[in-house]
Amino acid sequence: MAERITGHTELIGLMAYPIRHSSSPAMHNEAFAYLGLDYAYLAFEVDNDTLEDAVKGLRALKMVGSNVSMPNKTVVHKYLDKLSPAAELCGAVNTIVNENGVLTGHITDGIGYMKSLKDNNIDVIGKKMTIVGSGGAATAIEVQAALDGVAEMSIFNIKDKFWSNAEETVRKISEKTNCKVALYDLADLDKLKEEIADSYLFANATGMGMKPLEGQTYIPDKSFFRPELIVTDVVYSPRETAMLKMAKEVGCKTMNGMGMMLFQGAAAFEMWTGKEMPIEHMKKILDIKYD
Ligand code: NAD
C-alpha cells in the first residue's frame, strides 16, 4: 500500500461512527490496486458533531469524494450543494462527489440493490414486488425501484418509529413516479400472504435475520412462498438468513445482501473515478456466488 501512495494520489473518505469494522476500505482499495488507479480510500470516525468540519475539510483538501454512513446519512445534505433525485426522495446520502468544489450527494444503496438483481438475471421492471422495511436500506431500495420502473410495490412495516417514514416514502413515490404503491402493517399476516401471492419478488429490507435477530423471520411458514417467487434479503451476515433458508426449501431463487453491498460500492466507485469497478474480480475476492 505505502509503495503506491505518491504526491499525486487522490483521497476518498468514509465518514461515519462507528466505522472501523467497515469492509468498504478493503473493497475500494483492492479495486484501485487491481485497476492501477491512483486513489486511496480511508475511513474517518466522524459523527454529527464533527460532520460539518469534515465536509469543509473534504472541500478544502480537494478530496474526490466520500462515502457517508450512520449517523451522518440523513444529516449531511445540509452541508452539500446539490442532491441526486434519489437522494432527495430518500432524504439520505451515502456518497459525496466533489466536482471542482461543487459537492453533490447521492444515495447508491438502491442502485446497488437494483444492479445486483440485474447481475443475477432478475428483471423486476414492470412487475410487482412486496418489500418489508422503511429504514435506510428499505427506503433507498423502494425509491430506486420506483424510479427504475417497478410497476407496483406493496410495502409492509411494523408500527414502530419507522412507520411515519414509510408513509412519507409512499407519498413521495406516488407523487414523483408512476409506481403504484401501498403500505400495510406487518402484523396483518393475511394481507402479507395475499400481497406476496401475486408478486414477482419479495424482499426483506430490515435487520430481521441478522444479530440480534439471527435465526428469526417474520414469515410464519413456507405457505407464504411458491417456487416461482424470487426472494431477496439485504442482510449479508449471515449470508443465509432463516427466511432465505425457508425460501430455498420451497425452491425459490434467492439472493442475499452481498450483491447489493458490492454494487452500491461499485456505483460510488464509478462516480468518483469514471471507471467501472472490476466486478468479477471483486466477486471472487468477496466470495460472492449467486444461488
Ligand atoms: P434501519 O434501522 O434504518 O431500519 C430498520 C428497519 O427494520 C425498519 O423498517 C424497522 O421497522 C425494521 N424492524 C426493526 N425491528 C424489526 C422487527 N422485529 N421485525 C420487523 N421489522 C423490524 O436499518 P437499515 O440501515 O435500513 O438496515 C437494515 C438492514 O439492512 C441491516 O441488516 C443492514 O445490515 C442491512 N443493509 C444492507 C446493505 C447492503 O448493502 N446489503 C446496505 C444497508 C443496510
XYZ file of C-alpha atoms and ligand atoms in Angstrom:
335
model
C 0.000 0.000 0.000
C 2.604 2.581 1.126
C 4.601 1.958 -2.045
C 1.796 3.003 -4.301
C 0.942 6.284 -2.475
C 2.627 9.305 -4.071
C 2.193 13.063 -4.110
C -0.395 12.593 -6.849
C -2.595 10.089 -5.050
C -6.185 11.292 -4.690
C -8.115 10.766 -1.459
C -11.613 9.347 -0.976
C -13.095 9.065 2.514
C -15.739 7.319 4.532
C -17.345 9.409 7.291
C -19.230 7.501 9.957
C -19.176 6.406 13.574
C -18.509 3.620 14.458
C -16.686 2.692 11.276
C -13.591 0.577 11.979
C -15.499 -2.646 11.127
C -16.385 -1.469 7.592
C -15.390 -3.588 4.596
C -15.584 -0.590 2.210
C -11.905 0.499 2.554
C -10.669 -3.003 1.695
C -13.122 -3.256 -1.212
C -12.280 0.092 -2.834
C -8.507 -0.118 -2.272
C -8.477 -3.624 -3.766
C -10.297 -2.302 -6.844
C -7.916 0.706 -7.167
C -4.886 -1.589 -6.938
C -6.366 -4.096 -9.406
C -7.036 -1.369 -11.995
C -3.830 0.581 -11.207
C -5.803 3.711 -10.252
C -4.048 6.341 -8.143
C -6.605 6.750 -5.353
C -6.646 5.826 -1.665
C -9.824 5.201 0.371
C -9.684 5.794 4.137
C -12.254 5.539 6.926
C -12.669 8.523 9.258
C -14.508 8.475 12.579
C -16.928 11.366 12.059
C -20.214 11.862 13.901
C -22.907 14.555 13.672
C -20.830 16.915 15.873
C -17.805 16.887 13.563
C -19.580 16.332 10.227
C -19.738 19.968 9.116
C -15.998 20.443 9.702
C -15.268 17.129 7.963
C -17.209 18.202 4.847
C -15.418 21.586 4.886
C -12.170 19.620 5.098
C -13.172 17.457 2.131
C -13.719 20.644 0.118
C -10.518 22.326 1.334
C -8.376 19.245 0.673
C -9.957 18.832 -2.775
C -10.818 15.239 -1.963
C -12.525 13.367 -4.815
C -15.423 12.490 -2.545
C -16.543 10.337 0.314
C -18.941 7.703 1.463
C -21.175 8.632 4.369
C -22.756 6.181 6.755
C -24.630 6.309 10.062
C -25.187 8.587 11.914
C -24.485 11.059 9.109
C -26.566 9.794 6.171
C -29.675 11.828 6.950
C -27.801 14.944 8.131
C -25.012 15.541 5.604
C -27.299 17.042 2.917
C -27.224 20.308 4.938
C -23.570 20.813 4.012
C -23.773 19.852 0.319
C -24.526 21.917 -2.793
C -26.760 19.500 -4.722
C -28.611 16.205 -4.320
C -29.412 13.464 -6.843
C -33.160 12.831 -7.385
C -32.922 9.554 -5.414
C -31.065 11.222 -2.513
C -33.694 13.969 -2.479
C -36.543 11.420 -2.360
C -34.818 9.251 0.269
C -33.729 12.141 2.449
C -30.380 10.373 2.750
C -26.901 10.495 1.221
C -24.267 7.736 1.237
C -21.920 9.158 -1.418
C -20.467 12.651 -1.913
C -18.914 13.565 -5.248
C -16.693 16.661 -5.438
C -16.667 18.210 -8.896
C -14.431 21.290 -8.832
C -15.680 22.292 -5.397
C -19.349 21.520 -6.073
C -20.439 18.765 -3.685
C -23.285 16.504 -4.825
C -24.953 13.959 -2.548
C -26.065 10.622 -3.978
C -27.605 7.503 -2.487
C -26.276 4.325 -4.099
C -27.853 1.642 -1.844
C -30.949 1.408 -4.039
C -28.870 1.496 -7.234
C -26.769 -1.297 -5.720
C -29.810 -3.429 -4.985
C -31.306 -2.943 -8.465
C -27.954 -3.654 -10.154
C -27.434 -6.799 -8.104
C -30.825 -8.063 -9.314
C -29.839 -7.375 -12.920
C -26.460 -9.043 -12.433
C -28.325 -12.109 -11.173
C -30.661 -12.053 -14.230
C -33.669 -10.958 -12.185
C -35.892 -8.450 -14.027
C -38.462 -6.810 -11.778
C -39.100 -3.810 -14.060
C -42.790 -3.511 -14.980
C -43.685 -6.100 -12.338
C -44.933 -6.184 -8.731
C -42.742 -6.508 -5.643
C -43.546 -6.804 -1.967
C -40.966 -5.413 0.435
C -40.666 -5.243 4.217
C -38.938 -2.253 5.791
C -38.904 1.529 5.928
C -35.486 2.311 7.378
C -32.436 3.499 5.452
C -31.839 0.430 3.279
C -35.535 -0.137 2.577
C -36.270 3.476 1.612
C -33.319 3.550 -0.803
C -34.491 0.319 -2.467
C -38.143 1.407 -2.619
C -37.309 4.790 -4.156
C -34.844 3.376 -6.707
C -37.164 0.507 -7.666
C -39.978 3.019 -8.276
C -37.674 5.367 -10.226
C -36.386 2.432 -12.325
C -39.905 1.327 -13.327
C -41.201 -1.322 -10.932
C -44.957 -1.205 -11.692
C -46.406 -1.996 -8.288
C -44.998 -2.125 -4.771
C -46.557 -3.306 -1.518
C -44.597 -2.087 1.494
C -45.005 -3.663 4.945
C -43.561 -2.453 8.244
C -44.176 -2.952 11.928
C -45.827 0.015 13.665
C -42.619 1.321 15.203
C -40.815 4.675 14.897
C -40.202 3.971 11.185
C -43.930 3.905 10.316
C -44.150 7.649 9.581
C -41.087 7.281 7.372
C -42.927 4.570 5.411
C -45.947 6.885 4.994
C -43.654 9.645 3.742
C -41.938 7.272 1.280
C -45.306 6.142 -0.101
C -46.379 9.773 -0.508
C -43.180 10.737 -2.337
C -43.189 7.663 -4.611
C -46.845 8.291 -5.537
C -46.112 11.948 -6.246
C -42.881 11.571 -8.195
C -43.073 8.202 -10.013
C -45.565 6.037 -11.910
C -45.231 3.165 -9.425
C -48.490 2.082 -7.731
C -47.514 1.858 -4.086
C -49.357 0.814 -0.906
C -48.395 0.496 2.777
C -49.568 -2.232 5.174
C -48.967 -3.199 8.790
C -46.669 -6.235 9.016
C -48.909 -7.509 11.840
C -51.562 -8.245 9.159
C -50.115 -11.572 8.038
C -53.163 -12.474 5.900
C -52.534 -9.316 3.870
C -48.818 -10.108 3.657
C -49.608 -13.557 2.256
C -52.108 -12.076 -0.222
C -49.640 -9.428 -1.483
C -46.756 -11.907 -1.812
C -49.031 -14.323 -3.728
C -49.219 -12.108 -6.848
C -45.731 -10.581 -6.540
C -42.805 -11.482 -8.782
C -40.348 -10.683 -5.991
C -40.341 -10.499 -2.197
C -37.640 -8.517 -0.375
C -36.637 -8.262 3.259
C -35.085 -4.828 3.798
C -34.923 -4.926 7.609
C -32.326 -6.298 10.008
C -34.540 -9.344 10.679
C -32.350 -12.447 10.420
C -29.211 -10.607 11.494
C -27.885 -10.230 15.053
C -29.652 -9.723 17.474
C -32.486 -11.264 15.408
C -30.333 -14.007 13.846
C -32.249 -17.218 13.136
C -35.598 -15.352 13.162
C -38.064 -14.395 10.419
C -41.499 -12.759 10.378
C -42.605 -15.189 7.621
C -44.741 -17.674 9.605
C -44.359 -20.713 7.332
C -43.478 -21.983 3.849
C -47.024 -21.492 2.529
C -46.164 -17.774 2.083
C -43.739 -18.679 -0.727
C -44.109 -20.512 -4.058
C -41.273 -21.888 -6.232
C -41.593 -19.141 -8.926
C -41.169 -16.322 -6.371
C -37.810 -14.516 -6.161
C -36.822 -13.919 -2.517
C -34.090 -11.410 -1.605
C -32.571 -10.215 1.655
C -30.499 -7.099 2.381
C -28.809 -8.977 5.212
C -25.423 -10.463 4.307
C -24.229 -11.589 7.716
C -25.188 -14.395 7.932
C -25.206 -14.975 4.188
C -28.213 -17.268 4.523
C -30.912 -15.920 6.858
C -33.715 -18.095 8.234
C -36.006 -16.506 5.609
C -33.689 -17.332 2.695
C -33.294 -20.897 4.012
C -37.078 -21.291 4.044
C -37.357 -19.838 0.522
C -34.670 -22.202 -0.786
C -36.517 -25.161 0.729
C -39.609 -24.101 -1.241
C -37.489 -23.903 -4.419
C -37.376 -20.087 -4.811
C -34.460 -18.307 -6.462
C -32.835 -16.337 -3.629
C -30.292 -13.549 -3.242
C -28.613 -12.228 -0.073
C -27.290 -8.674 0.569
C -23.722 -9.252 -0.657
C -24.557 -8.209 -4.223
C -26.221 -5.005 -3.014
C -23.166 -4.242 -0.888
C -20.820 -4.740 -3.853
C -22.918 -2.780 -6.354
C -23.615 0.178 -4.019
C -19.838 0.476 -3.748
C -19.402 -0.007 -7.489
C -21.849 2.823 -8.241
C -19.923 5.214 -5.959
C -16.581 3.990 -7.382
C -17.756 4.864 -10.897
C -18.935 8.322 -9.822
C -15.535 9.103 -8.272
C -13.198 7.531 -10.833
C -15.215 7.388 -14.053
C -14.159 3.718 -14.244
C -16.176 0.574 -13.703
C -15.333 -1.447 -10.631
C -13.826 -4.824 -11.677
C -16.983 -6.671 -10.651
C -15.962 -10.247 -11.447
C -12.628 -9.805 -9.623
C -14.393 -8.282 -6.611
C -16.940 -11.113 -6.570
C -14.045 -13.564 -6.257
C -12.377 -11.513 -3.518
C -15.651 -11.138 -1.573
C -16.682 -14.739 -2.332
C -19.996 -13.674 -3.860
C -21.817 -16.524 -5.570
C -25.419 -16.433 -6.704
C -27.685 -19.387 -5.933
P -32.759 0.978 9.959
O -32.510 0.980 11.432
O -32.727 2.264 9.203
O -34.187 0.283 9.672
C -34.621 -0.830 10.396
C -35.898 -1.432 9.776
O -36.137 -2.694 10.412
C -37.150 -0.608 9.985
O -38.003 -0.735 8.866
C -37.782 -1.270 11.198
O -39.164 -1.052 11.312
C -37.478 -2.722 10.913
N -37.516 -3.593 12.077
C -36.831 -3.443 13.235
N -37.125 -4.480 14.077
C -37.997 -5.281 13.397
C -38.678 -6.491 13.716
N -38.516 -7.075 14.903
N -39.485 -7.039 12.788
C -39.657 -6.448 11.598
N -39.050 -5.303 11.230
C -38.235 -4.727 12.135
O -31.724 -0.049 9.381
P -31.083 -0.082 7.895
O -29.895 0.794 7.857
O -32.173 0.124 6.911
O -30.550 -1.589 7.849
C -31.453 -2.682 7.758
C -30.684 -3.917 7.344
O -30.148 -3.727 6.045
C -29.475 -4.254 8.234
O -29.446 -5.653 8.425
C -28.286 -3.822 7.412
O -27.140 -4.595 7.666
C -28.786 -4.088 6.019
N -28.124 -3.267 4.978
C -27.577 -3.928 3.950
C -26.958 -3.214 2.938
C -26.335 -3.954 1.787
O -25.595 -3.323 1.017
N -26.627 -5.224 1.613
C -26.928 -1.798 2.969
C -27.533 -1.152 4.052
C -28.135 -1.901 5.062
